[in-house]
Amino acid sequence: MSRAMLKPILIHPDPRLKKLAAPVDDLSDELRALASDMLETMYDAPGIGLAAPQIGVSKRLIVLDCIKEEGATPRPMAMFNPEILASSEETNVYEEGCLSIPEVFAEVTRPKEVEVAWIDSDGNARKEVFDGLWATCVQHEIDHLDGKLFIDYLKPLKRQMITRKMQKLKRELARG
Ligand code: K1U
Ligand code: ZN
């Protein structure tokens, strides 16, 4: 088995982060290797989630592991074609971040619980209700598959300020 490879993460603004990602139709070893590379990239960042469009791959694949406590058993999850089946009326506010918008955090309100269906790396159809940080994170990652970023929930002026900050960061990174 080949070793997982770290992938560069795209920084907003980038047209590849705004695209609707295509469903995955056949699980292949190549796609399983992609999920493994994404998990490695997410842990290295570090982050609690990552969506394929963030590494420039326009496919409906996300990975997440919201176990943050030191010493706790990790729970790496890879979801192909994840879909929200039901959302609670009760909402939750969480100060979200995004690996494609480094060092920016803002409060976003989302449903507190979501029922999600997906295909796992073995090709099995799965379904689970997520709560707390898992629910926030899975919704954030599925948004990436629909070309949506957490800053799209903010007021236009705040979003514009963040986008300008990221344009400046990208210019600085390009200069080296
Ligand atoms: O999608 C991403 O860019 C990953 C993002 C996921 C996320 C964070 C917070 C709320 C919703 C979704 C991140 O992982 S940002 C980094 C982060 O939150 C974190 C990093 C290390 C330890 C704990 C959290
Ligand atoms: Zn993100």
Short mmCIF file of N, CA and C and ligand atoms in Angstrom, two decimals:
data_model
loop_
_atom_site.label_atom_id
_atom_site.label_comp_id
_atom_site.label_asym_id
_atom_site.label_seq_id
_atom_site.Cartn_x
_atom_site.Cartn_y
_atom_site.Cartn_z
N MET A 1 0.84 -1.20 0.00
CA MET A 1 0.00 0.00 0.00
C MET A 1 0.88 1.26 0.00
N SER A 2 0.52 2.26 -0.85
CA SER A 2 1.35 3.46 -0.92
C SER A 2 1.04 4.39 0.26
N ARG A 3 2.03 5.23 0.60
CA ARG A 3 1.85 6.14 1.73
C ARG A 3 1.04 7.36 1.31
N ALA A 4 0.27 7.90 2.28
CA ALA A 4 -0.56 9.07 1.96
C ALA A 4 0.33 10.28 1.71
N MET A 5 -0.16 11.18 0.86
CA MET A 5 0.62 12.38 0.50
C MET A 5 -0.12 13.64 0.91
N LEU A 6 0.64 14.59 1.45
CA LEU A 6 0.04 15.87 1.81
C LEU A 6 -0.28 16.65 0.54
N LYS A 7 -1.43 17.32 0.53
CA LYS A 7 -1.86 18.10 -0.64
C LYS A 7 -1.92 19.58 -0.26
N PRO A 8 -1.52 20.47 -1.16
CA PRO A 8 -1.65 21.90 -0.85
C PRO A 8 -3.14 22.30 -0.79
N ILE A 9 -3.46 23.14 0.20
CA ILE A 9 -4.86 23.59 0.39
C ILE A 9 -5.05 24.95 -0.29
N LEU A 10 -6.10 25.06 -1.12
CA LEU A 10 -6.39 26.32 -1.82
C LEU A 10 -6.82 27.38 -0.82
N ILE A 11 -6.41 28.61 -1.09
CA ILE A 11 -6.81 29.74 -0.25
C ILE A 11 -7.84 30.59 -1.00
N HIS A 12 -8.92 30.96 -0.29
CA HIS A 12 -9.94 31.87 -0.81
C HIS A 12 -9.30 33.25 -1.09
N PRO A 13 -9.64 33.98 -2.16
CA PRO A 13 -10.60 33.63 -3.19
C PRO A 13 -9.97 32.78 -4.30
N ASP A 14 -10.71 31.74 -4.69
CA ASP A 14 -10.24 30.86 -5.77
C ASP A 14 -11.49 30.30 -6.44
N PRO A 15 -11.60 30.42 -7.76
CA PRO A 15 -12.83 29.95 -8.43
C PRO A 15 -13.12 28.47 -8.18
N ARG A 16 -12.10 27.67 -7.89
CA ARG A 16 -12.31 26.23 -7.65
C ARG A 16 -13.06 25.98 -6.34
N LEU A 17 -13.05 26.99 -5.44
CA LEU A 17 -13.79 26.85 -4.17
C LEU A 17 -15.26 27.23 -4.33
N LYS A 18 -15.63 27.77 -5.50
CA LYS A 18 -16.99 28.25 -5.72
C LYS A 18 -17.83 27.29 -6.58
N LYS A 19 -17.18 26.20 -7.03
CA LYS A 19 -17.85 25.29 -7.96
C LYS A 19 -18.70 24.23 -7.26
N LEU A 20 -19.75 23.77 -7.95
CA LEU A 20 -20.54 22.64 -7.45
C LEU A 20 -19.76 21.36 -7.79
N ALA A 21 -19.43 20.58 -6.78
CA ALA A 21 -18.61 19.36 -7.01
C ALA A 21 -19.48 18.23 -7.56
N ALA A 22 -18.86 17.37 -8.37
CA ALA A 22 -19.59 16.28 -9.03
C ALA A 22 -19.69 15.04 -8.13
N PRO A 23 -20.83 14.33 -8.19
CA PRO A 23 -20.95 13.10 -7.40
C PRO A 23 -19.92 12.06 -7.85
N VAL A 24 -19.56 11.19 -6.91
CA VAL A 24 -18.62 10.10 -7.19
C VAL A 24 -19.48 8.91 -7.61
N ASP A 25 -19.19 8.28 -8.78
CA ASP A 25 -20.09 7.16 -9.11
C ASP A 25 -19.51 5.79 -8.84
N ASP A 26 -18.21 5.62 -8.94
CA ASP A 26 -17.63 4.30 -8.65
C ASP A 26 -16.47 4.44 -7.69
N LEU A 27 -16.52 3.70 -6.60
CA LEU A 27 -15.40 3.78 -5.65
C LEU A 27 -14.21 3.00 -6.20
N SER A 28 -13.09 3.67 -6.35
CA SER A 28 -11.89 3.02 -6.89
C SER A 28 -10.77 3.14 -5.85
N ASP A 29 -9.67 2.41 -6.06
CA ASP A 29 -8.51 2.53 -5.17
C ASP A 29 -7.96 3.95 -5.22
N GLU A 30 -8.08 4.58 -6.39
CA GLU A 30 -7.60 5.96 -6.56
C GLU A 30 -8.38 6.91 -5.64
N LEU A 31 -9.71 6.70 -5.56
CA LEU A 31 -10.54 7.56 -4.70
C LEU A 31 -10.26 7.28 -3.22
N ARG A 32 -10.02 6.00 -2.88
CA ARG A 32 -9.68 5.65 -1.49
C ARG A 32 -8.34 6.30 -1.11
N ALA A 33 -7.40 6.32 -2.07
CA ALA A 33 -6.09 6.95 -1.81
C ALA A 33 -6.27 8.46 -1.65
N LEU A 34 -7.20 9.04 -2.42
CA LEU A 34 -7.47 10.48 -2.30
C LEU A 34 -8.01 10.79 -0.90
N ALA A 35 -8.95 9.94 -0.40
CA ALA A 35 -9.51 10.14 0.94
C ALA A 35 -8.40 10.04 1.99
N SER A 36 -7.50 9.10 1.79
CA SER A 36 -6.40 8.92 2.73
C SER A 36 -5.44 10.14 2.71
N ASP A 37 -5.16 10.66 1.53
CA ASP A 37 -4.34 11.88 1.40
C ASP A 37 -5.03 13.06 2.08
N MET A 38 -6.36 13.13 1.93
CA MET A 38 -7.09 14.25 2.55
C MET A 38 -7.06 14.17 4.07
N LEU A 39 -7.19 12.94 4.62
CA LEU A 39 -7.13 12.80 6.08
C LEU A 39 -5.76 13.22 6.60
N GLU A 40 -4.72 12.76 5.90
CA GLU A 40 -3.34 13.11 6.28
C GLU A 40 -3.16 14.64 6.24
N THR A 41 -3.68 15.27 5.17
CA THR A 41 -3.56 16.73 4.99
C THR A 41 -4.32 17.46 6.10
N MET A 42 -5.51 16.93 6.45
CA MET A 42 -6.33 17.54 7.51
C MET A 42 -5.64 17.47 8.87
N TYR A 43 -5.10 16.28 9.21
CA TYR A 43 -4.42 16.13 10.51
C TYR A 43 -3.17 17.01 10.57
N ASP A 44 -2.47 17.13 9.43
CA ASP A 44 -1.23 17.89 9.39
C ASP A 44 -1.48 19.40 9.56
N ALA A 45 -2.66 19.88 9.08
CA ALA A 45 -2.91 21.34 8.99
C ALA A 45 -2.71 22.12 10.30
N PRO A 46 -3.28 21.81 11.48
CA PRO A 46 -4.25 20.77 11.71
C PRO A 46 -5.67 21.31 11.53
N GLY A 47 -6.60 20.39 11.22
CA GLY A 47 -8.00 20.75 11.09
C GLY A 47 -8.87 19.60 11.55
N ILE A 48 -10.19 19.86 11.56
CA ILE A 48 -11.13 18.81 11.97
C ILE A 48 -11.97 18.34 10.78
N GLY A 49 -11.74 18.95 9.62
CA GLY A 49 -12.46 18.54 8.41
C GLY A 49 -11.72 19.02 7.18
N LEU A 50 -12.07 18.46 6.03
CA LEU A 50 -11.51 18.90 4.75
C LEU A 50 -12.42 18.37 3.64
N ALA A 51 -12.65 19.20 2.63
CA ALA A 51 -13.47 18.79 1.49
C ALA A 51 -12.58 18.76 0.24
N ALA A 52 -12.88 17.82 -0.68
CA ALA A 52 -12.03 17.64 -1.87
C ALA A 52 -11.80 18.95 -2.66
N PRO A 53 -12.83 19.83 -2.82
CA PRO A 53 -12.58 21.07 -3.56
C PRO A 53 -11.47 21.93 -2.94
N GLN A 54 -11.23 21.78 -1.64
CA GLN A 54 -10.17 22.57 -0.99
C GLN A 54 -8.77 22.16 -1.46
N ILE A 55 -8.67 20.96 -2.06
CA ILE A 55 -7.37 20.59 -2.64
C ILE A 55 -7.49 20.56 -4.18
N GLY A 56 -8.51 21.25 -4.69
CA GLY A 56 -8.65 21.43 -6.14
C GLY A 56 -9.29 20.26 -6.86
N VAL A 57 -9.93 19.34 -6.10
CA VAL A 57 -10.59 18.18 -6.72
C VAL A 57 -12.11 18.38 -6.61
N SER A 58 -12.77 18.55 -7.74
CA SER A 58 -14.20 18.87 -7.75
C SER A 58 -15.06 17.60 -7.68
N LYS A 59 -14.91 16.88 -6.56
CA LYS A 59 -15.67 15.63 -6.34
C LYS A 59 -16.33 15.70 -4.97
N ARG A 60 -17.47 14.98 -4.82
CA ARG A 60 -18.22 15.06 -3.57
C ARG A 60 -17.62 14.07 -2.55
N LEU A 61 -16.54 14.48 -1.96
CA LEU A 61 -15.83 13.70 -0.94
C LEU A 61 -15.40 14.65 0.18
N ILE A 62 -15.70 14.26 1.42
CA ILE A 62 -15.25 15.03 2.58
C ILE A 62 -14.61 14.07 3.59
N VAL A 63 -13.72 14.61 4.42
CA VAL A 63 -13.18 13.83 5.54
C VAL A 63 -13.35 14.67 6.80
N LEU A 64 -13.48 14.02 7.94
CA LEU A 64 -13.57 14.75 9.20
C LEU A 64 -13.17 13.86 10.37
N ASP A 65 -12.72 14.52 11.41
CA ASP A 65 -12.47 13.88 12.70
C ASP A 65 -12.53 14.99 13.74
N CYS A 66 -13.65 15.03 14.46
CA CYS A 66 -13.86 16.13 15.42
C CYS A 66 -13.46 15.76 16.83
N ILE A 67 -12.71 14.67 17.00
CA ILE A 67 -12.19 14.31 18.33
C ILE A 67 -10.95 15.19 18.57
N LYS A 68 -11.10 16.15 19.49
CA LYS A 68 -10.00 17.11 19.69
C LYS A 68 -9.19 16.83 20.96
N GLU A 69 -9.79 16.06 21.89
CA GLU A 69 -9.13 15.86 23.19
C GLU A 69 -7.83 15.09 23.02
N GLU A 70 -6.79 15.60 23.67
CA GLU A 70 -5.48 14.94 23.66
C GLU A 70 -5.61 13.53 24.24
N GLY A 71 -5.08 12.54 23.56
CA GLY A 71 -5.07 11.17 24.09
C GLY A 71 -6.33 10.38 23.76
N ALA A 72 -7.37 11.05 23.25
CA ALA A 72 -8.61 10.34 22.90
C ALA A 72 -8.41 9.58 21.58
N THR A 73 -9.18 8.50 21.40
CA THR A 73 -9.05 7.69 20.18
C THR A 73 -9.59 8.49 18.99
N PRO A 74 -8.78 8.64 17.93
CA PRO A 74 -9.27 9.38 16.77
C PRO A 74 -10.44 8.66 16.09
N ARG A 75 -11.26 9.43 15.37
CA ARG A 75 -12.36 8.81 14.60
C ARG A 75 -12.33 9.40 13.17
N PRO A 76 -11.33 8.94 12.36
CA PRO A 76 -11.27 9.47 11.00
C PRO A 76 -12.45 8.98 10.17
N MET A 77 -13.13 9.89 9.50
CA MET A 77 -14.27 9.50 8.66
C MET A 77 -14.09 10.05 7.26
N ALA A 78 -14.38 9.23 6.26
CA ALA A 78 -14.38 9.68 4.87
C ALA A 78 -15.79 9.44 4.34
N MET A 79 -16.38 10.46 3.76
CA MET A 79 -17.77 10.36 3.26
C MET A 79 -17.80 10.71 1.78
N PHE A 80 -18.24 9.74 0.98
CA PHE A 80 -18.45 9.98 -0.45
C PHE A 80 -19.94 10.31 -0.65
N ASN A 81 -20.21 11.31 -1.47
CA ASN A 81 -21.59 11.74 -1.76
C ASN A 81 -22.41 11.97 -0.49
N PRO A 82 -21.89 12.73 0.48
CA PRO A 82 -22.68 12.96 1.71
C PRO A 82 -23.90 13.83 1.40
N GLU A 83 -24.97 13.54 2.10
CA GLU A 83 -26.24 14.23 1.86
C GLU A 83 -26.94 14.46 3.19
N ILE A 84 -27.46 15.66 3.40
CA ILE A 84 -28.22 15.91 4.63
C ILE A 84 -29.67 15.49 4.40
N LEU A 85 -30.12 14.51 5.20
CA LEU A 85 -31.49 13.99 5.05
C LEU A 85 -32.47 14.80 5.88
N ALA A 86 -32.03 15.26 7.05
CA ALA A 86 -32.92 16.01 7.94
C ALA A 86 -32.09 16.92 8.84
N SER A 87 -32.67 18.07 9.17
CA SER A 87 -31.98 19.04 10.05
C SER A 87 -32.92 19.42 11.18
N SER A 88 -32.37 19.62 12.38
CA SER A 88 -33.20 20.00 13.52
C SER A 88 -33.64 21.45 13.38
N GLU A 89 -34.75 21.78 14.03
CA GLU A 89 -35.17 23.19 14.06
C GLU A 89 -34.29 23.96 15.03
N GLU A 90 -33.87 23.26 16.08
CA GLU A 90 -33.00 23.90 17.08
C GLU A 90 -31.65 24.22 16.43
N THR A 91 -31.14 25.41 16.72
CA THR A 91 -29.86 25.81 16.11
C THR A 91 -28.75 25.91 17.16
N ASN A 92 -27.55 26.07 16.65
CA ASN A 92 -26.36 26.13 17.48
C ASN A 92 -25.44 27.19 16.85
N VAL A 93 -24.77 27.97 17.69
CA VAL A 93 -23.82 28.96 17.17
C VAL A 93 -22.42 28.47 17.47
N TYR A 94 -21.55 28.48 16.46
CA TYR A 94 -20.18 28.03 16.68
C TYR A 94 -19.23 28.99 15.97
N GLU A 95 -18.11 29.28 16.61
CA GLU A 95 -17.10 30.16 15.99
C GLU A 95 -16.29 29.30 15.01
N GLU A 96 -16.66 29.39 13.72
CA GLU A 96 -16.05 28.51 12.72
C GLU A 96 -14.75 29.09 12.15
N GLY A 97 -13.91 28.17 11.69
CA GLY A 97 -12.71 28.53 10.96
C GLY A 97 -12.71 27.73 9.67
N CYS A 98 -11.74 27.98 8.80
CA CYS A 98 -11.67 27.24 7.55
C CYS A 98 -10.21 27.21 7.11
N LEU A 99 -9.75 26.04 6.70
CA LEU A 99 -8.34 25.93 6.30
C LEU A 99 -8.08 26.71 5.01
N SER A 100 -9.14 27.07 4.27
CA SER A 100 -8.99 27.88 3.05
C SER A 100 -9.10 29.38 3.35
N ILE A 101 -9.35 29.71 4.64
CA ILE A 101 -9.43 31.12 5.06
C ILE A 101 -8.64 31.21 6.38
N PRO A 102 -7.31 31.06 6.30
CA PRO A 102 -6.53 30.91 7.53
C PRO A 102 -6.63 32.11 8.48
N GLU A 103 -6.66 31.77 9.77
CA GLU A 103 -6.64 32.73 10.86
C GLU A 103 -7.86 33.64 10.92
N VAL A 104 -8.97 33.22 10.31
CA VAL A 104 -10.22 33.99 10.39
C VAL A 104 -11.25 33.09 11.07
N PHE A 105 -11.92 33.63 12.08
CA PHE A 105 -12.95 32.88 12.79
C PHE A 105 -14.18 33.77 12.93
N ALA A 106 -15.35 33.20 12.76
CA ALA A 106 -16.58 33.99 12.91
C ALA A 106 -17.73 33.06 13.31
N GLU A 107 -18.67 33.65 14.04
CA GLU A 107 -19.82 32.86 14.52
C GLU A 107 -20.79 32.58 13.37
N VAL A 108 -21.18 31.32 13.25
CA VAL A 108 -22.17 30.91 12.25
C VAL A 108 -23.26 30.11 12.97
N THR A 109 -24.51 30.39 12.61
CA THR A 109 -25.65 29.65 13.18
C THR A 109 -26.08 28.57 12.19
N ARG A 110 -26.18 27.34 12.70
CA ARG A 110 -26.60 26.22 11.84
C ARG A 110 -27.51 25.31 12.66
N PRO A 111 -28.26 24.41 11.98
CA PRO A 111 -29.03 23.41 12.73
C PRO A 111 -28.12 22.64 13.70
N LYS A 112 -28.66 22.36 14.89
CA LYS A 112 -27.86 21.72 15.95
C LYS A 112 -27.60 20.25 15.65
N GLU A 113 -28.59 19.61 15.01
CA GLU A 113 -28.48 18.17 14.68
C GLU A 113 -28.80 17.97 13.21
N VAL A 114 -28.05 17.07 12.58
CA VAL A 114 -28.36 16.72 11.18
C VAL A 114 -28.25 15.21 10.99
N GLU A 115 -29.13 14.69 10.16
CA GLU A 115 -29.03 13.28 9.77
C GLU A 115 -28.35 13.26 8.40
N VAL A 116 -27.27 12.50 8.30
CA VAL A 116 -26.48 12.50 7.07
C VAL A 116 -26.41 11.08 6.50
N ALA A 117 -26.55 10.96 5.17
CA ALA A 117 -26.35 9.68 4.47
C ALA A 117 -25.09 9.83 3.62
N TRP A 118 -24.30 8.76 3.50
CA TRP A 118 -23.10 8.80 2.68
C TRP A 118 -22.66 7.39 2.32
N ILE A 119 -21.66 7.30 1.46
CA ILE A 119 -21.05 6.02 1.12
C ILE A 119 -19.67 6.02 1.77
N ASP A 120 -19.35 4.96 2.50
CA ASP A 120 -18.03 4.92 3.15
C ASP A 120 -16.96 4.34 2.22
N SER A 121 -15.71 4.29 2.69
CA SER A 121 -14.58 3.86 1.85
C SER A 121 -14.70 2.40 1.39
N ASP A 122 -15.54 1.59 2.11
CA ASP A 122 -15.75 0.20 1.68
C ASP A 122 -16.93 0.07 0.72
N GLY A 123 -17.54 1.21 0.38
CA GLY A 123 -18.66 1.19 -0.56
C GLY A 123 -20.00 0.94 0.13
N ASN A 124 -20.02 0.95 1.48
CA ASN A 124 -21.28 0.71 2.20
C ASN A 124 -22.08 2.01 2.34
N ALA A 125 -23.41 1.90 2.19
CA ALA A 125 -24.29 3.05 2.42
C ALA A 125 -24.44 3.21 3.93
N ARG A 126 -24.20 4.42 4.42
CA ARG A 126 -24.26 4.68 5.88
C ARG A 126 -25.24 5.82 6.14
N LYS A 127 -25.71 5.87 7.40
CA LYS A 127 -26.62 6.94 7.82
C LYS A 127 -26.37 7.18 9.30
N GLU A 128 -26.29 8.44 9.72
CA GLU A 128 -26.03 8.71 11.15
C GLU A 128 -26.54 10.12 11.50
N VAL A 129 -26.96 10.28 12.75
CA VAL A 129 -27.34 11.61 13.23
C VAL A 129 -26.13 12.20 13.94
N PHE A 130 -25.76 13.42 13.57
CA PHE A 130 -24.62 14.11 14.18
C PHE A 130 -25.13 15.28 15.01
N ASP A 131 -24.38 15.55 16.10
CA ASP A 131 -24.75 16.61 17.04
C ASP A 131 -23.48 17.40 17.36
N GLY A 132 -23.62 18.55 18.00
CA GLY A 132 -22.48 19.32 18.49
C GLY A 132 -21.51 19.68 17.38
N LEU A 133 -20.21 19.60 17.68
CA LEU A 133 -19.18 20.00 16.71
C LEU A 133 -19.23 19.15 15.44
N TRP A 134 -19.56 17.85 15.59
CA TRP A 134 -19.66 16.98 14.41
C TRP A 134 -20.71 17.50 13.44
N ALA A 135 -21.86 17.95 13.98
CA ALA A 135 -22.94 18.47 13.13
C ALA A 135 -22.50 19.76 12.43
N THR A 136 -21.84 20.64 13.17
CA THR A 136 -21.34 21.90 12.59
C THR A 136 -20.36 21.59 11.48
N CYS A 137 -19.41 20.71 11.78
CA CYS A 137 -18.33 20.42 10.84
C CYS A 137 -18.85 19.74 9.57
N VAL A 138 -19.75 18.75 9.72
CA VAL A 138 -20.23 18.04 8.52
C VAL A 138 -21.01 19.00 7.62
N GLN A 139 -21.74 19.95 8.22
CA GLN A 139 -22.49 20.94 7.40
C GLN A 139 -21.51 21.88 6.69
N HIS A 140 -20.46 22.31 7.41
CA HIS A 140 -19.43 23.18 6.82
C HIS A 140 -18.77 22.48 5.62
N GLU A 141 -18.47 21.19 5.79
CA GLU A 141 -17.78 20.44 4.71
C GLU A 141 -18.71 20.21 3.52
N ILE A 142 -19.98 19.87 3.78
CA ILE A 142 -20.92 19.66 2.66
C ILE A 142 -21.13 20.98 1.92
N ASP A 143 -21.14 22.09 2.64
CA ASP A 143 -21.22 23.41 1.97
C ASP A 143 -20.08 23.58 0.96
N HIS A 144 -18.87 23.13 1.33
CA HIS A 144 -17.73 23.24 0.40
C HIS A 144 -18.05 22.53 -0.93
N LEU A 145 -18.78 21.41 -0.85
CA LEU A 145 -19.11 20.64 -2.07
C LEU A 145 -20.09 21.42 -2.96
N ASP A 146 -20.80 22.37 -2.33
CA ASP A 146 -21.76 23.20 -3.08
C ASP A 146 -21.18 24.59 -3.36
N GLY A 147 -19.87 24.73 -3.20
CA GLY A 147 -19.21 26.01 -3.51
C GLY A 147 -19.50 27.11 -2.51
N LYS A 148 -19.87 26.70 -1.29
CA LYS A 148 -20.24 27.69 -0.27
C LYS A 148 -19.22 27.71 0.87
N LEU A 149 -18.86 28.91 1.30
CA LEU A 149 -17.89 29.07 2.39
C LEU A 149 -18.60 29.64 3.61
N PHE A 150 -18.02 29.45 4.81
CA PHE A 150 -18.71 29.94 6.01
C PHE A 150 -18.87 31.46 5.99
N ILE A 151 -17.99 32.17 5.27
CA ILE A 151 -18.10 33.64 5.23
C ILE A 151 -19.33 34.08 4.41
N ASP A 152 -19.88 33.16 3.61
CA ASP A 152 -21.11 33.48 2.86
C ASP A 152 -22.30 33.69 3.80
N TYR A 153 -22.19 33.24 5.06
CA TYR A 153 -23.25 33.46 6.04
C TYR A 153 -23.12 34.80 6.75
N LEU A 154 -22.00 35.50 6.52
CA LEU A 154 -21.74 36.77 7.23
C LEU A 154 -22.31 37.94 6.43
N LYS A 155 -22.35 39.12 7.09
CA LYS A 155 -22.83 40.33 6.41
C LYS A 155 -21.85 40.68 5.29
N PRO A 156 -22.35 41.23 4.15
CA PRO A 156 -21.49 41.50 2.98
C PRO A 156 -20.23 42.30 3.32
N LEU A 157 -20.34 43.30 4.19
CA LEU A 157 -19.17 44.14 4.50
C LEU A 157 -18.08 43.32 5.19
N LYS A 158 -18.48 42.47 6.14
CA LYS A 158 -17.52 41.64 6.86
C LYS A 158 -16.87 40.64 5.89
N ARG A 159 -17.70 40.08 5.00
CA ARG A 159 -17.19 39.11 4.02
C ARG A 159 -16.17 39.77 3.09
N GLN A 160 -16.47 41.01 2.70
CA GLN A 160 -15.57 41.75 1.82
C GLN A 160 -14.23 42.04 2.51
N MET A 161 -14.31 42.38 3.79
CA MET A 161 -13.07 42.66 4.55
C MET A 161 -12.19 41.42 4.62
N ILE A 162 -12.84 40.28 4.87
CA ILE A 162 -12.10 39.00 4.97
C ILE A 162 -11.49 38.65 3.62
N THR A 163 -12.26 38.83 2.55
CA THR A 163 -11.76 38.50 1.20
C THR A 163 -10.54 39.37 0.87
N ARG A 164 -10.60 40.66 1.23
CA ARG A 164 -9.45 41.55 0.97
C ARG A 164 -8.22 41.07 1.75
N LYS A 165 -8.46 40.67 3.01
CA LYS A 165 -7.35 40.18 3.85
C LYS A 165 -6.71 38.95 3.21
N MET A 166 -7.55 38.07 2.66
CA MET A 166 -7.03 36.84 2.02
C MET A 166 -6.29 37.16 0.72
N GLN A 167 -6.79 38.18 -0.03
CA GLN A 167 -6.09 38.57 -1.27
C GLN A 167 -4.68 39.06 -0.94
N LYS A 168 -4.60 39.81 0.17
CA LYS A 168 -3.30 40.34 0.61
C LYS A 168 -2.39 39.18 1.02
N LEU A 169 -2.95 38.23 1.78
CA LEU A 169 -2.17 37.07 2.23
C LEU A 169 -1.65 36.28 1.02
N LYS A 170 -2.50 36.11 0.02
CA LYS A 170 -2.09 35.34 -1.17
C LYS A 170 -0.97 36.07 -1.93
N ARG A 171 -1.05 37.41 -1.99
CA ARG A 171 0.02 38.18 -2.66
C ARG A 171 1.33 37.99 -1.91
N GLU A 172 1.24 38.03 -0.56
CA GLU A 172 2.46 37.87 0.26
C GLU A 172 3.04 36.46 0.09
N LEU A 173 2.15 35.44 0.09
CA LEU A 173 2.63 34.06 -0.08
C LEU A 173 3.27 33.87 -1.45
N ALA A 174 2.71 34.53 -2.49
CA ALA A 174 3.23 34.40 -3.84
C ALA A 174 4.62 35.05 -3.97
N ARG A 175 4.80 36.15 -3.18
CA ARG A 175 6.10 36.83 -3.22
C ARG A 175 7.19 36.01 -2.52
N GLY A 176 6.75 35.16 -1.56
CA GLY A 176 7.66 34.27 -0.85
C GLY A 176 8.39 34.91 0.30
O1 K1U B 1 -13.20 22.81 6.12
C1 K1U B 1 -12.20 23.25 6.66
O2 K1U B 1 -11.61 24.18 6.15
C2 K1U B 1 -11.70 22.68 7.97
C3 K1U B 1 -12.23 23.44 9.18
C4 K1U B 1 -13.47 22.72 9.66
C5 K1U B 1 -14.36 23.44 10.63
C6 K1U B 1 -13.86 24.10 11.73
C7 K1U B 1 -14.72 24.73 12.63
C8 K1U B 1 -16.06 24.66 12.43
C9 K1U B 1 -16.55 24.02 11.32
C10 K1U B 1 -15.70 23.38 10.44
C11 K1U B 1 -11.12 23.41 10.23
O3 K1U B 1 -10.72 22.39 10.67
S1 K1U B 1 -10.49 24.94 10.77
C12 K1U B 1 -9.32 24.47 12.06
C13 K1U B 1 -9.98 24.07 13.32
O4 K1U B 1 -11.14 24.36 13.53
C14 K1U B 1 -9.24 23.31 14.35
C15 K1U B 1 -7.92 23.00 14.20
C16 K1U B 1 -7.25 22.28 15.18
C17 K1U B 1 -7.90 21.88 16.30
C18 K1U B 1 -9.21 22.18 16.46
C19 K1U B 1 -9.89 22.89 15.49
ZN ZN B 2 -13.68 25.09 5.28
#
